Coordinates of C-alpha atoms (C1' of nucleotides) in Angstrom, one line a residue:
Chain A
M127 CA 0.1 -0.2 0.6
T128 CA 1.3 3.4 -1.1
I129 CA 1.7 6.6 1.1
P130 CA 1.2 9.5 -1.2
T131 CA 2.5 12.2 0.6
V132 CA 0.6 16.0 -0.9
Q133 CA 1.5 19.3 -1.1
P134 CA 1.3 20.7 2.9
K135 CA 0.6 24.3 2.0
A136 CA -2.7 23.4 0.1
Y137 CA -4.4 21.8 3.5
V138 CA -3.4 25.3 5.9
D139 CA -7.1 25.9 5.5
T140 CA -7.9 23.6 7.0
L141 CA -6.3 23.8 10.3
A142 CA -7.1 27.0 10.7
T143 CA -10.1 26.1 11.4
V144 CA -8.9 23.0 14.1
P145 CA -9.3 24.2 17.3
I146 CA -5.9 23.0 18.8
F147 CA -4.7 26.3 16.2
A148 CA -7.0 28.4 17.1
S149 CA -4.4 30.5 18.9
W150 CA -2.3 31.0 16.4
D151 CA -0.6 32.9 14.2
A152 CA -0.4 33.2 10.6
A153 CA 3.3 33.5 9.6
Y154 CA 3.6 30.3 12.7
L155 CA 0.4 27.8 11.1
L156 CA 1.8 28.2 7.7
S157 CA 4.6 26.9 9.1
F158 CA 3.8 24.2 10.9
A159 CA 1.5 23.1 7.5
E160 CA 5.2 23.5 6.1
Q161 CA 6.8 21.5 7.9
A162 CA 4.8 18.3 9.4
P163 CA 4.5 15.3 7.5
V164 CA 1.5 14.7 5.6
R165 CA -0.3 11.6 4.5
A166 CA -2.7 11.2 1.4
Y167 CA -5.3 7.2 2.4
Q168 CA -7.2 5.7 0.0
Q169 CA -11.0 4.6 1.8
G170 CA -10.6 1.9 3.8
A171 CA -7.0 2.4 4.5
I172 CA -5.9 0.8 8.6
I173 CA -4.4 4.1 10.0
Y174 CA -2.8 1.9 12.4
A175 CA -3.6 -1.4 14.5
P176 CA -1.9 -2.5 17.6
E177 CA 1.1 -4.2 16.6
D178 CA 1.6 -1.5 14.8
P179 CA 4.9 0.5 17.4
T180 CA 4.6 3.3 15.5
E181 CA 4.6 6.5 18.2
T182 CA 3.0 8.7 15.8
L183 CA -0.1 12.0 16.5
F184 CA -2.2 11.7 13.6
L185 CA -4.1 15.2 12.9
L186 CA -7.6 14.5 10.4
A187 CA -7.2 17.4 8.0
Q188 CA -10.2 15.9 5.5
G189 CA -11.8 13.0 5.1
Q190 CA -14.1 10.6 8.3
V191 CA -11.4 8.1 10.5
A192 CA -13.1 5.5 12.4
R193 CA -11.7 3.7 15.5
Y194 CA -12.3 0.9 16.5
H195 CA -11.5 -2.0 18.8
L196 CA -11.8 -6.2 17.5
S197 CA -11.9 -9.3 19.4
A198 CA -9.6 -13.1 19.2
D199 CA -13.1 -13.5 17.5
G200 CA -14.3 -11.3 15.7
G201 CA -16.7 -9.0 17.6
M202 CA -16.0 -5.0 17.3
V203 CA -17.2 -1.7 18.8
T204 CA -16.9 1.5 16.8
T205 CA -15.2 4.1 20.0
A206 CA -16.2 6.6 17.2
K207 CA -16.4 8.4 14.0
L208 CA -13.3 11.1 13.7
L209 CA -14.8 14.2 12.0
P210 CA -11.5 16.6 9.9
G211 CA -9.8 18.6 13.1
A212 CA -9.6 15.6 14.9
L213 CA -6.6 15.0 16.5
F214 CA -6.1 10.7 17.2
G215 CA -2.9 8.2 17.8
D216 CA -2.8 10.0 21.2
M217 CA -1.4 6.6 23.6
A218 CA 2.2 7.3 20.5
L219 CA 2.3 10.3 23.4
L220 CA 2.1 7.5 26.4
G221 CA 4.4 4.8 24.4
Q222 CA 1.1 2.8 25.2
A223 CA 0.4 -0.3 23.0
M224 CA -3.4 0.0 22.2
H225 CA -4.2 -3.9 22.9
G226 CA -6.4 -4.7 20.0
H227 CA -6.8 -1.4 19.2
Y228 CA -7.7 0.0 15.0
A229 CA -8.4 3.0 13.4
E230 CA -10.3 3.1 9.5
T231 CA -10.5 5.5 7.6
L232 CA -14.6 5.9 6.2
T233 CA -13.5 7.6 3.0
D234 CA -9.8 9.3 1.2
C235 CA -8.4 11.1 4.0
V236 CA -5.6 13.0 4.1
I237 CA -4.1 13.1 7.6
Y238 CA -0.9 15.2 9.4
A239 CA 1.3 12.5 10.7
L240 CA 3.7 13.9 13.6
A241 CA 6.3 12.1 14.7
R242 CA 6.6 12.3 19.6
E243 CA 8.9 14.7 19.6
D244 CA 7.7 17.0 17.1
V245 CA 4.7 17.2 19.0
L246 CA 6.6 17.9 22.0
T247 CA 8.9 20.9 20.1
W248 CA 5.3 22.3 18.4
L249 CA 2.6 21.5 19.7
L250 CA 3.7 21.8 23.7
S251 CA 5.9 24.3 23.7
D252 CA 3.0 27.5 24.0
V253 CA 0.9 26.7 27.1
R254 CA -2.5 27.4 25.0
V255 CA -2.6 24.8 22.7
V256 CA -1.1 22.2 25.8
E257 CA -4.7 23.6 26.7
S258 CA -6.3 22.5 23.4
V259 CA -4.8 19.2 23.2
L260 CA -5.3 18.5 27.1
R261 CA -9.0 20.1 26.0
V262 CA -9.5 17.3 22.7
V263 CA -8.0 14.5 25.0
G264 CA -10.2 15.5 27.8
E265 CA -13.3 14.8 25.4
R266 CA -12.0 11.4 24.5
V267 CA -11.8 10.8 28.3
I268 CA -15.7 12.3 27.9
D269 CA -16.8 9.9 25.3
L270 CA -15.2 6.9 26.8
E271 CA -16.8 7.1 30.0
F272 CA -20.1 7.6 28.3
Q273 CA -20.0 4.1 26.2
L274 CA -18.4 2.6 29.3
Q275 CA -21.5 4.2 31.2
I276 CA -24.4 3.6 28.7
M277 CA -23.1 -0.1 28.0
A278 CA -23.0 -1.2 31.9
L279 CA -25.8 0.1 33.4
K280 CA -29.2 1.0 30.4
D281 CA -30.2 -1.4 28.6
V282 CA -30.7 -1.4 24.9
P283 CA -33.5 0.9 24.6
Q284 CA -32.1 3.3 26.5
R285 CA -28.8 2.9 25.1
V286 CA -29.9 3.8 21.4
A287 CA -31.9 7.2 23.0
A288 CA -29.2 8.2 24.8
T289 CA -26.8 7.4 22.0
L290 CA -28.9 9.5 19.9
L291 CA -29.1 12.9 22.0
F292 CA -25.0 13.1 22.6
V293 CA -24.0 13.0 18.7
S294 CA -26.3 14.9 18.4
E295 CA -24.4 17.5 21.0
R296 CA -21.5 16.4 19.4
Q297 CA -22.2 17.6 16.3
G298 CA -23.8 21.2 17.3
G299 CA -26.9 20.5 18.8
M300 CA -28.1 18.9 14.7
L301 CA -30.9 17.0 14.3
D302 CA -30.8 15.5 11.2
L303 CA -28.0 12.8 11.6
P304 CA -26.8 10.6 8.9
C305 CA -26.2 7.6 10.5
R306 CA -27.1 4.1 9.9
H307 CA -28.5 1.6 12.4
E308 CA -25.2 -0.4 12.1
D309 CA -23.1 2.7 13.2
I310 CA -25.3 2.8 16.1
A311 CA -25.3 -1.0 16.7
S312 CA -21.6 -1.4 16.6
F313 CA -21.2 1.8 19.0
I314 CA -23.6 0.6 21.6
N315 CA -22.2 -2.8 21.4
S316 CA -24.8 -5.0 19.8
T317 CA -26.7 -6.4 16.4
R318 CA -28.6 -4.1 13.3
A319 CA -31.6 -6.1 14.2
T320 CA -31.5 -4.9 17.4
V321 CA -31.7 -0.8 17.1
T322 CA -33.6 -1.5 14.0
K323 CA -36.8 -2.1 16.6
V324 CA -36.4 -0.5 19.1
L325 CA -36.3 3.0 16.2
N326 CA -38.9 1.5 15.3
Q327 CA -40.7 2.3 18.3
L328 CA -39.1 5.0 18.9
Q329 CA -40.5 6.7 15.8
A330 CA -44.1 5.4 16.6
D331 CA -43.6 7.0 19.4
D332 CA -43.4 10.3 17.5
M333 CA -39.2 10.9 19.1
I334 CA -37.7 10.1 15.9
A335 CA -38.0 10.3 12.4
L336 CA -36.1 7.8 10.0
R337 CA -35.1 8.1 6.0
R338 CA -32.9 5.5 4.6
G339 CA -29.3 6.8 6.0
F340 CA -30.9 9.5 8.4
I341 CA -32.3 10.2 12.1
T342 CA -34.0 12.8 12.7
L343 CA -34.4 13.8 16.2
R344 CA -38.3 15.2 16.6
D345 CA -38.7 15.5 20.7
L346 CA -35.5 15.5 22.8
D347 CA -37.5 15.5 26.2
G348 CA -39.0 12.1 25.3
L349 CA -36.2 11.2 24.6
R350 CA -33.9 12.4 27.1
I351 CA -37.1 10.5 29.3
A352 CA -36.0 6.7 27.1
A353 CA -33.0 7.5 27.7
G354 CA -33.5 7.2 31.5
E355 CA -32.1 10.6 31.7
Chain B
M125 CA -18.9 18.5 56.3
T126 CA -15.6 20.1 57.2
I127 CA -12.5 19.8 55.1
P128 CA -9.8 20.0 57.9
T129 CA -6.4 21.3 56.6
V130 CA -3.5 20.5 57.4
Q131 CA 0.6 21.2 57.3
P132 CA 1.8 20.9 53.5
K133 CA 5.2 20.0 54.4
A134 CA 4.7 17.1 55.7
Y135 CA 3.0 16.1 52.0
V136 CA 6.8 16.6 50.6
D137 CA 8.0 13.5 51.1
T138 CA 4.8 11.8 48.9
L139 CA 5.0 14.1 46.6
A140 CA 8.7 13.5 45.1
T141 CA 7.2 10.3 45.0
V142 CA 4.8 11.3 42.1
P143 CA 5.8 10.6 38.8
I144 CA 4.6 14.0 38.1
F145 CA 6.7 15.5 40.6
A146 CA 10.1 13.2 39.5
S147 CA 11.7 16.1 36.6
W148 CA 11.3 18.8 39.8
D149 CA 14.0 19.7 41.3
A150 CA 14.0 19.9 45.5
A151 CA 13.5 23.9 46.5
Y152 CA 10.5 23.8 43.5
L153 CA 8.7 21.2 45.0
L154 CA 9.0 22.2 47.8
S155 CA 7.6 26.1 46.9
F156 CA 4.9 23.7 45.1
A157 CA 4.2 22.1 48.3
E158 CA 3.5 25.0 51.0
Q159 CA 1.0 27.2 48.2
A160 CA -0.9 24.4 47.4
P161 CA -3.6 24.3 48.6
V162 CA -4.3 20.7 50.7
R163 CA -7.6 19.3 52.4
A164 CA -7.8 16.2 55.0
Y165 CA -11.0 13.6 53.6
Q166 CA -12.5 11.1 56.1
Q167 CA -13.1 7.8 55.0
G168 CA -16.8 7.6 52.8
A169 CA -16.8 11.3 51.8
I170 CA -17.6 11.7 48.5
I171 CA -14.5 14.1 46.9
Y172 CA -16.7 15.7 44.0
A173 CA -20.2 14.8 42.2
P174 CA -22.2 15.0 39.3
E175 CA -24.2 18.0 40.6
D176 CA -20.8 19.4 41.4
P177 CA -19.5 22.4 38.3
T178 CA -15.9 23.3 40.5
E179 CA -12.9 23.4 38.0
T180 CA -10.8 21.7 40.7
L181 CA -7.9 19.3 39.5
F182 CA -6.8 16.6 42.6
L183 CA -3.9 15.0 43.7
L184 CA -3.7 11.9 45.6
A185 CA -1.3 12.2 48.7
Q186 CA -2.4 10.1 50.4
G187 CA -4.9 6.7 51.2
Q188 CA -7.2 5.3 48.5
V189 CA -9.9 6.5 46.8
A190 CA -12.9 5.1 44.0
R191 CA -13.9 6.5 40.5
Y192 CA -17.5 5.6 39.6
H193 CA -20.7 5.9 38.2
L194 CA -24.4 5.2 38.9
S195 CA -26.8 4.6 37.6
A196 CA -31.0 6.7 38.5
D197 CA -31.9 2.7 39.3
G198 CA -29.4 2.3 41.3
G199 CA -26.6 0.3 39.0
M200 CA -23.1 1.1 39.6
V201 CA -19.8 0.8 37.8
T202 CA -15.9 1.5 39.2
T203 CA -13.4 3.0 36.9
A204 CA -11.1 3.2 39.3
K205 CA -8.8 2.5 42.1
L206 CA -6.2 5.5 42.7
L207 CA -3.2 5.0 44.7
P208 CA -1.2 8.2 45.9
G209 CA 0.3 10.1 43.2
A210 CA -3.0 9.5 41.4
L211 CA -4.6 12.7 39.3
F212 CA -8.6 12.7 39.0
G213 CA -11.5 15.2 38.3
D214 CA -9.1 15.8 35.3
M215 CA -12.6 16.9 32.9
A216 CA -12.0 19.8 35.3
L217 CA -9.5 20.9 32.5
L218 CA -11.8 20.9 30.0
G219 CA -14.6 22.5 32.2
Q220 CA -17.8 18.9 31.2
A221 CA -19.8 17.9 33.3
M222 CA -19.2 14.1 34.8
H223 CA -22.6 13.3 33.7
G224 CA -23.3 10.4 37.0
H225 CA -19.8 11.0 37.6
Y226 CA -18.3 10.1 41.1
A227 CA -15.3 9.8 43.5
E228 CA -15.6 8.9 46.5
T229 CA -12.7 8.1 49.4
L230 CA -12.2 4.2 50.5
T231 CA -9.9 5.5 53.4
D232 CA -9.1 8.9 55.3
C233 CA -7.2 10.8 52.7
V234 CA -5.1 13.1 52.1
I235 CA -5.1 15.4 48.6
Y236 CA -4.4 17.9 46.8
A237 CA -6.6 20.5 45.5
L238 CA -5.7 22.7 42.9
A239 CA -8.1 25.2 40.5
R240 CA -7.7 25.6 36.7
E241 CA -5.4 28.3 36.8
D242 CA -3.0 26.9 39.1
V243 CA -2.8 24.0 37.0
L244 CA -2.2 25.5 34.0
T245 CA 0.1 28.1 35.7
W246 CA 2.2 25.3 38.0
L247 CA 2.4 22.6 36.3
L248 CA 1.6 23.4 32.6
S249 CA 4.6 26.0 31.9
D250 CA 7.0 22.9 32.0
V251 CA 6.9 20.5 29.1
R252 CA 9.0 18.0 31.4
V253 CA 5.6 19.1 34.0
V254 CA 3.3 18.4 29.9
E255 CA 5.4 15.1 29.2
S256 CA 4.3 13.7 32.4
V257 CA 0.4 14.5 33.1
L258 CA -0.1 13.8 29.4
R259 CA 1.0 10.1 30.1
V260 CA -1.7 10.3 33.3
V261 CA -4.4 11.6 31.1
G262 CA -3.6 8.4 29.1
E263 CA -3.1 6.6 30.6
R264 CA -6.6 6.9 31.7
V265 CA -7.5 6.7 28.3
I266 CA -5.5 3.3 27.5
D267 CA -7.9 2.1 31.3
L268 CA -11.3 3.5 29.7
E269 CA -9.7 1.3 26.8
F270 CA -9.4 -2.0 27.9
Q271 CA -12.7 -1.4 30.3
L272 CA -14.5 -0.5 27.5
Q273 CA -13.1 -3.9 25.4
I274 CA -13.6 -6.0 27.9
M275 CA -17.2 -5.4 27.9
A276 CA -18.1 -5.2 24.8
L277 CA -16.3 -7.6 23.8
K278 CA -15.8 -10.8 26.9
D279 CA -17.9 -12.7 28.7
V280 CA -17.9 -13.3 32.2
P281 CA -15.3 -15.3 33.0
Q282 CA -12.7 -13.7 30.1
R283 CA -13.6 -10.7 32.0
V284 CA -12.1 -12.0 35.1
A285 CA -9.2 -13.7 33.3
A286 CA -8.4 -10.1 32.4
T287 CA -9.1 -7.8 34.6
L288 CA -6.6 -9.8 37.0
L289 CA -3.6 -9.9 34.3
F290 CA -4.3 -5.9 33.9
V291 CA -4.6 -5.6 37.9
S292 CA -1.6 -7.5 38.1
E293 CA 0.2 -5.7 35.3
R294 CA -0.8 -2.1 36.8
Q295 CA 0.7 -3.3 40.1
G296 CA 4.2 -3.3 38.9
G297 CA 3.7 -7.2 37.8
M298 CA 2.6 -8.1 41.2
L299 CA 0.7 -11.6 41.6
D300 CA -0.8 -11.9 45.4
L301 CA -3.3 -8.8 44.2
P302 CA -5.5 -7.6 47.6
C303 CA -9.1 -7.6 46.4
R304 CA -13.0 -9.1 46.3
H305 CA -14.6 -10.6 44.9
E306 CA -17.8 -8.0 44.6
D307 CA -14.0 -5.8 44.1
I308 CA -13.9 -6.6 40.8
A309 CA -17.2 -7.7 39.6
S310 CA -18.1 -3.5 40.3
F311 CA -15.6 -3.3 38.2
I312 CA -16.3 -5.7 35.7
N313 CA -19.8 -4.9 35.4
S314 CA -21.3 -8.1 36.3
T315 CA -21.9 -9.4 39.6
R316 CA -20.9 -10.9 43.5
A317 CA -22.0 -14.4 42.6
T318 CA -20.7 -15.1 39.0
V319 CA -17.5 -13.8 39.9
T320 CA -17.6 -15.9 42.7
K321 CA -18.1 -18.4 39.8
V322 CA -15.7 -17.5 38.2
L323 CA -12.9 -17.7 40.5
N324 CA -13.8 -21.3 41.9
Q325 CA -12.8 -22.9 38.7
L326 CA -9.8 -21.0 37.6
Q327 CA -8.8 -22.1 41.6
A328 CA -9.9 -25.1 39.8
D329 CA -7.6 -24.8 37.1
D330 CA -4.4 -24.2 39.4
M331 CA -4.5 -20.6 37.7
I332 CA -5.3 -18.3 41.0
A333 CA -5.3 -18.7 44.7
L334 CA -7.9 -17.9 47.2
R335 CA -7.4 -16.5 50.1
R336 CA -10.2 -14.3 51.8
G337 CA -9.6 -10.4 50.7
F338 CA -6.5 -12.2 48.4
I339 CA -5.8 -13.3 44.8
T340 CA -3.1 -14.2 43.6
L341 CA -2.3 -15.5 40.3
R342 CA -0.3 -18.8 40.1
D343 CA -0.7 -19.2 36.4
L344 CA 0.1 -16.5 34.1
D345 CA -0.3 -17.6 30.8
G346 CA -3.4 -20.5 31.5
L347 CA -5.0 -16.4 32.6
R348 CA -3.9 -14.8 29.2
I349 CA -5.8 -17.9 27.5
A350 CA -8.6 -17.8 29.7
A351 CA -8.8 -14.1 28.8
G352 CA -9.0 -15.1 25.1
E353 CA -5.6 -14.1 24.4
Chain C
dC254 C1' -35.1 1.9 -17.1
dG255 C1' -33.6 -2.7 -15.0
dT256 C1' -30.1 -4.5 -12.2
dC257 C1' -27.3 -4.9 -8.6
dT258 C1' -25.7 -3.1 -3.6
dT259 C1' -26.6 -1.8 1.0
dA260 C1' -30.0 -1.0 3.6
dT261 C1' -33.8 -1.7 6.7
dG262 C1' -37.8 -4.5 8.5
dT263 C1' -39.3 -9.4 11.2
dG264 C1' -40.0 -13.6 13.1
dT265 C1' -37.6 -18.2 15.8
dG266 C1' -35.3 -20.2 19.5
dC267 C1' -32.2 -20.0 23.0
dC268 C1' -28.8 -19.4 26.5
dA269 C1' -25.6 -16.7 29.5
dG270 C1' -26.0 -14.2 33.8
dC271 C1' -28.8 -11.5 36.7
dA272 C1' -32.6 -11.2 40.4
dC273 C1' -32.2 -12.8 44.8
dA274 C1' -32.3 -16.0 48.7
dC275 C1' -29.2 -18.7 52.6
dA276 C1' -26.0 -20.3 54.0
dG277 C1' -21.0 -21.7 56.1
dA278 C1' -16.8 -18.9 57.2
dC279 C1' -13.3 -16.5 58.0
dG280 C1' -11.6 -12.5 61.2
dG281 C1' -11.0 -9.2 64.2
dG282 C1' -12.5 -6.8 68.2
dC283 C1' -13.9 -7.3 73.2
Chain D
dG289 C1' -13.3 -17.8 73.4
dC290 C1' -17.2 -15.9 72.1
dC291 C1' -19.4 -12.3 69.1
dC292 C1' -21.0 -10.0 65.0
dG293 C1' -20.1 -8.2 60.5
dT294 C1' -18.0 -9.2 56.1
dC295 C1' -16.9 -11.9 52.9
dT296 C1' -17.2 -16.6 50.6
dG297 C1' -20.5 -20.6 48.3
dT298 C1' -23.9 -22.6 46.3
dG299 C1' -28.1 -22.4 43.9
dT300 C1' -33.4 -21.9 41.6
dG301 C1' -36.5 -19.3 38.5
dC302 C1' -36.7 -15.8 34.5
dT303 C1' -35.5 -12.8 30.6
dG304 C1' -32.7 -9.9 27.1
dG305 C1' -30.5 -9.5 23.3
dC306 C1' -28.6 -12.6 20.3
dA307 C1' -27.5 -16.0 16.4
dC308 C1' -29.5 -16.7 12.4
dA309 C1' -32.3 -16.6 8.7
dC310 C1' -35.2 -14.4 5.1
dA311 C1' -38.6 -10.6 2.8
dT312 C1' -38.3 -5.8 1.0
dA313 C1' -36.9 -1.0 0.2
dA314 C1' -34.5 2.3 -1.8
dG315 C1' -31.3 4.1 -3.5
dA316 C1' -26.5 4.1 -7.0
dC317 C1' -25.4 3.4 -11.5
dG318 C1' -25.1 2.3 -15.8

DNA sequence: CGTCTTATGTGTGCCAGCACACAGACGGGC
DNA sequence: GCCCGTCTGTGTGCTGGCACACATAAGACG
């Protein structure tokens, strides 16, 4: 699998929209964009796998990436669908192995790949940036805790409702969510068939509207109750 | 509930053993210990609860703290048992609410309580310290992913075996683990009775030895197989 | 406007492991 | 030595939701 490089300058605009870089001035940003290594990936490429010992921090510039875990017998949980601006591969920062942890492109992608030292040099020398990095990692912790909490404490119908609300909030309150039943199933550790049943019930209760590939939230308060608060 | 303050200087020795401060020189450390606010908590005290909007980062100096989630109907998952040197309350760093997330003392404790600004001032101004903080938060991510992974992908017997190995590693390879069946149950989202059954099976297979309050690992390879790798 | 792929709807067993309920056992405190 | 609280062993239903198996439909694509 070849990983073509791309012209760095083309992505300055994208970088400027990333929270991490919000506090940087244009010159510094351009300097970063010119020097940081960028890679282009095709859809379905594995960006890292558990065996992979690379100490690399990735910054998604374009496209979508899924982060998931696999078990020996074929089971799978999705932990996140990443959009441009997302940082990932952050365990690289600690030299920790990532047991059963994969990242895969869902579309063609453009991704910055930063070595551990680069990260410390470029990102962590500025307190404002440090704060941003901590925010990103912290958000990751929040996500994981949410997922853990619903899987441990709620049944499938509650998990579905809670997840719809959670995703909507993460997208800035967007009510028309582009996702398939299977996406939800793999996030809440259930099955596509079960999720379909639950969604149809929620639709019958007039809390959501279903279209192929989309779910529209119609009654947030109702969903909150269905989620068990 | 009163929160008595304690003499800061008494804990310099404790601080010195904390990874975060490993790179600091004695004078700086003393200066920190004298100025940082310290609190003493009694056993069973709630350090923070979901309603709590405090932007405070806690640093455990003495004692043990449990971090857990509660659901509306009484369910509970433990996410960690913290030992001296642990940082927690880190979502304070992002101003995120912590849904259903509690921290409670398991013993009498001495804890540094750092305001958000103090954190940025004292901790994040030194790149080496930043690295340490990231390592701690990253370890937290690893823990959460481990827990999520086993709960999503493994059945109860596998979860128990995997957890025993995980805890042992986290304790630096200690083979004699001080824990009750219930502790494990609450970590892997199962019940005390089920865990007891599994542990007895593992003992019958000569992989562990059981004593009241303790579990001794006898066959790590066997456990790894039992854990499904 | 057919064809083909991917998404969605629905039904039938079936079982891991929970809820519940006691009984015995260890150990600390007095 | 005795008492009592906490831990531990074990048994008996029950059930959520998974595994499996199709059937239908909505777009994509030429």
